[in-house]
Amino acid sequence: MDKTIATPAEAVADIGDNATVMIGGFGGSGAPIELIHALIDRFVKTGSPRNITVVNNNAGNGHVGLAAMIEVGMVGKLICSFPRSADPRVFTQKYLAGEIALELVPQGTLAERIRAGGAGIPAFYTPTSYGTELANGKPTAEFDGRPYVQERWLKADFALVKAHLGDRLGNLTYNKAARNFGPLMCTAARHAIVQVSKVVPPGTIDPEHVVTPGIFVSRVVEVPKPAQEELLNRAGATYP
């Protein structure tokens, strides 16, 4: 099945109001800027999608990518580990004004909740956060004399992910640290939408080098020269 889509706008066209969207990236590394801004462009033109729940490592930086999504008012809730990163002014303003909800999750727990969602594991126990406010209201149990907190899986309607190479069947490779949350999010979302630097014919990628198998990917769109969040923010620019 050919999973290639012509443009980022077409790739994200069916993301609707109240959707849960996982967005890859660790800081700017692996952030799918073109997919995010295609979604923002549609919101600016039509007012939809709105009230999105976003799952991401952080709350965005500057006025690009996730920060831009938050700034225009698309995001109703953020599930993340680091709401205060390099330049979190947009999220901070919205949060203090009561315009966005926050679910704070320790980073390792965030990754494991996403992995659990992809693996079909509804809950697991971790010692992280026991005895803190983050554990309030959550079931606890003791194993081998140590207290643990129960955490629930995370699943999503869509995942927006940036990869390096992808073939028409959706098999993916990643560029070094840009791999981060991408493979986990592809498994945990009903529809994984992936921008790649190059689409190659099936069989071009060595099967031993495939990180995300195509079975977990719904759509692939080629973005030959993807924008880098850090460079745009450093220049004080907005995108596009």
Short mmCIF file of N, CA and C in Angstrom, two decimals, residues 17-82:
data_model
loop_
_atom_site.label_atom_id
_atom_site.label_comp_id
_atom_site.label_asym_id
_atom_site.label_seq_id
_atom_site.Cartn_x
_atom_site.Cartn_y
_atom_site.Cartn_z
N ASP A 17 -11.38 18.64 15.87
CA ASP A 17 -11.52 19.20 17.21
C ASP A 17 -11.46 18.09 18.26
N ASN A 18 -10.87 18.43 19.40
CA ASN A 18 -10.81 17.53 20.57
C ASN A 18 -9.93 16.30 20.37
N ALA A 19 -9.13 16.29 19.33
CA ALA A 19 -8.24 15.16 19.08
C ALA A 19 -7.09 15.14 20.08
N THR A 20 -6.59 13.95 20.37
CA THR A 20 -5.34 13.80 21.13
C THR A 20 -4.23 13.56 20.13
N VAL A 21 -3.20 14.41 20.17
CA VAL A 21 -2.13 14.37 19.18
C VAL A 21 -0.78 14.27 19.89
N MET A 22 -0.05 13.21 19.61
CA MET A 22 1.33 13.10 20.08
C MET A 22 2.24 13.77 19.06
N ILE A 23 3.21 14.54 19.55
CA ILE A 23 4.13 15.24 18.66
C ILE A 23 5.55 14.89 19.06
N GLY A 24 6.30 14.33 18.14
CA GLY A 24 7.67 13.93 18.41
C GLY A 24 8.59 15.12 18.59
N GLY A 25 9.77 14.84 19.14
CA GLY A 25 10.77 15.88 19.32
C GLY A 25 11.27 15.94 20.74
N PHE A 26 12.54 16.21 20.87
CA PHE A 26 13.18 16.43 22.17
C PHE A 26 13.79 17.80 22.08
N GLY A 27 13.08 18.81 22.65
CA GLY A 27 13.42 20.16 22.27
C GLY A 27 13.09 20.29 20.80
N GLY A 28 14.00 20.84 20.03
CA GLY A 28 13.77 20.96 18.59
C GLY A 28 14.20 19.75 17.80
N SER A 29 14.96 18.85 18.40
CA SER A 29 15.48 17.69 17.67
C SER A 29 14.34 16.73 17.33
N GLY A 30 14.08 16.58 16.06
CA GLY A 30 13.02 15.68 15.62
C GLY A 30 11.64 16.30 15.62
N ALA A 31 11.54 17.61 15.81
CA ALA A 31 10.23 18.27 15.80
C ALA A 31 9.71 18.36 14.36
N PRO A 32 8.49 17.90 14.10
CA PRO A 32 7.93 17.92 12.74
C PRO A 32 7.33 19.28 12.41
N ILE A 33 8.19 20.26 12.20
CA ILE A 33 7.77 21.65 12.04
C ILE A 33 6.75 21.83 10.92
N GLU A 34 6.99 21.21 9.78
CA GLU A 34 6.11 21.42 8.63
C GLU A 34 4.71 20.85 8.88
N LEU A 35 4.62 19.71 9.52
CA LEU A 35 3.31 19.14 9.83
C LEU A 35 2.57 20.02 10.84
N ILE A 36 3.30 20.48 11.86
CA ILE A 36 2.68 21.34 12.88
C ILE A 36 2.13 22.61 12.25
N HIS A 37 2.91 23.24 11.39
CA HIS A 37 2.48 24.51 10.83
C HIS A 37 1.42 24.34 9.75
N ALA A 38 1.36 23.18 9.12
CA ALA A 38 0.23 22.91 8.22
C ALA A 38 -1.06 22.86 9.02
N LEU A 39 -1.00 22.31 10.23
CA LEU A 39 -2.16 22.25 11.11
C LEU A 39 -2.53 23.65 11.61
N ILE A 40 -1.52 24.44 11.94
CA ILE A 40 -1.77 25.83 12.38
C ILE A 40 -2.41 26.63 11.25
N ASP A 41 -1.92 26.48 10.04
CA ASP A 41 -2.47 27.22 8.90
C ASP A 41 -3.96 26.92 8.73
N ARG A 42 -4.34 25.66 8.89
CA ARG A 42 -5.76 25.30 8.76
C ARG A 42 -6.57 25.93 9.87
N PHE A 43 -6.02 25.95 11.08
CA PHE A 43 -6.73 26.56 12.21
C PHE A 43 -6.94 28.05 11.97
N VAL A 44 -5.91 28.73 11.49
CA VAL A 44 -6.02 30.17 11.24
C VAL A 44 -7.09 30.46 10.19
N LYS A 45 -7.20 29.58 9.19
CA LYS A 45 -8.16 29.80 8.10
C LYS A 45 -9.58 29.38 8.47
N THR A 46 -9.72 28.31 9.25
CA THR A 46 -11.04 27.72 9.47
C THR A 46 -11.50 27.70 10.92
N GLY A 47 -10.58 27.93 11.87
CA GLY A 47 -10.93 27.82 13.29
C GLY A 47 -10.93 26.41 13.81
N SER A 48 -10.45 25.48 13.01
CA SER A 48 -10.39 24.07 13.41
C SER A 48 -9.07 23.48 12.92
N PRO A 49 -8.49 22.56 13.67
CA PRO A 49 -8.97 21.92 14.90
C PRO A 49 -8.67 22.75 16.15
N ARG A 50 -9.56 22.64 17.13
CA ARG A 50 -9.39 23.35 18.38
C ARG A 50 -9.51 22.37 19.55
N ASN A 51 -9.14 22.84 20.72
CA ASN A 51 -9.19 22.04 21.96
C ASN A 51 -8.43 20.72 21.81
N ILE A 52 -7.26 20.79 21.23
CA ILE A 52 -6.42 19.60 21.06
C ILE A 52 -5.69 19.29 22.36
N THR A 53 -5.60 18.01 22.69
CA THR A 53 -4.72 17.55 23.76
C THR A 53 -3.41 17.11 23.12
N VAL A 54 -2.31 17.75 23.50
CA VAL A 54 -1.00 17.45 22.92
C VAL A 54 -0.15 16.69 23.92
N VAL A 55 0.49 15.62 23.45
CA VAL A 55 1.47 14.87 24.23
C VAL A 55 2.84 15.15 23.62
N ASN A 56 3.72 15.74 24.41
CA ASN A 56 5.03 16.14 23.91
C ASN A 56 6.01 16.16 25.07
N ASN A 57 7.29 16.15 24.77
CA ASN A 57 8.28 16.18 25.85
C ASN A 57 8.27 17.51 26.60
N ASN A 58 8.05 18.61 25.89
CA ASN A 58 8.12 19.93 26.51
C ASN A 58 6.97 20.80 26.00
N ALA A 59 7.02 22.09 26.31
CA ALA A 59 5.92 22.99 25.96
C ALA A 59 6.25 23.91 24.80
N GLY A 60 7.31 23.60 24.07
CA GLY A 60 7.69 24.41 22.93
C GLY A 60 8.58 25.57 23.32
N ASN A 61 9.24 26.14 22.32
CA ASN A 61 10.17 27.25 22.54
C ASN A 61 9.87 28.37 21.55
N GLY A 62 10.05 29.60 21.99
CA GLY A 62 9.89 30.74 21.09
C GLY A 62 8.48 30.83 20.54
N HIS A 63 8.39 30.98 19.21
CA HIS A 63 7.09 31.13 18.55
C HIS A 63 6.99 30.20 17.35
N VAL A 64 7.65 29.04 17.45
CA VAL A 64 7.72 28.09 16.34
C VAL A 64 7.22 26.73 16.82
N GLY A 65 6.64 25.94 15.91
CA GLY A 65 6.25 24.57 16.24
C GLY A 65 5.16 24.52 17.29
N LEU A 66 5.35 23.68 18.31
CA LEU A 66 4.35 23.51 19.36
C LEU A 66 4.03 24.83 20.04
N ALA A 67 5.04 25.67 20.28
CA ALA A 67 4.79 26.97 20.90
C ALA A 67 3.81 27.79 20.06
N ALA A 68 3.94 27.71 18.75
CA ALA A 68 3.03 28.44 17.87
C ALA A 68 1.62 27.88 17.95
N MET A 69 1.50 26.56 18.07
CA MET A 69 0.18 25.94 18.26
C MET A 69 -0.50 26.47 19.51
N ILE A 70 0.27 26.53 20.59
CA ILE A 70 -0.27 27.02 21.85
C ILE A 70 -0.64 28.50 21.73
N GLU A 71 0.21 29.26 21.04
CA GLU A 71 0.02 30.70 20.95
C GLU A 71 -1.28 31.08 20.23
N VAL A 72 -1.65 30.32 19.18
CA VAL A 72 -2.86 30.66 18.43
C VAL A 72 -4.13 30.13 19.10
N GLY A 73 -3.96 29.35 20.16
CA GLY A 73 -5.13 28.90 20.92
C GLY A 73 -5.71 27.57 20.52
N MET A 74 -4.93 26.74 19.84
CA MET A 74 -5.43 25.43 19.40
C MET A 74 -5.41 24.38 20.50
N VAL A 75 -4.54 24.55 21.48
CA VAL A 75 -4.25 23.49 22.45
C VAL A 75 -5.03 23.74 23.73
N GLY A 76 -5.84 22.76 24.13
CA GLY A 76 -6.60 22.87 25.36
C GLY A 76 -5.89 22.24 26.55
N LYS A 77 -5.06 21.23 26.28
CA LYS A 77 -4.35 20.54 27.35
C LYS A 77 -3.01 20.06 26.84
N LEU A 78 -2.01 20.13 27.69
CA LEU A 78 -0.67 19.66 27.36
C LEU A 78 -0.25 18.61 28.37
N ILE A 79 0.19 17.46 27.87
CA ILE A 79 0.76 16.41 28.70
C ILE A 79 2.24 16.36 28.38
N CYS A 80 3.10 16.72 29.34
CA CYS A 80 4.52 16.83 29.04
C CYS A 80 5.36 16.70 30.29
N SER A 81 6.68 16.68 30.09
CA SER A 81 7.63 16.58 31.20
C SER A 81 8.25 17.91 31.57
N PHE A 82 8.48 18.78 30.59
CA PHE A 82 9.20 20.02 30.83
C PHE A 82 8.43 21.21 30.27
#
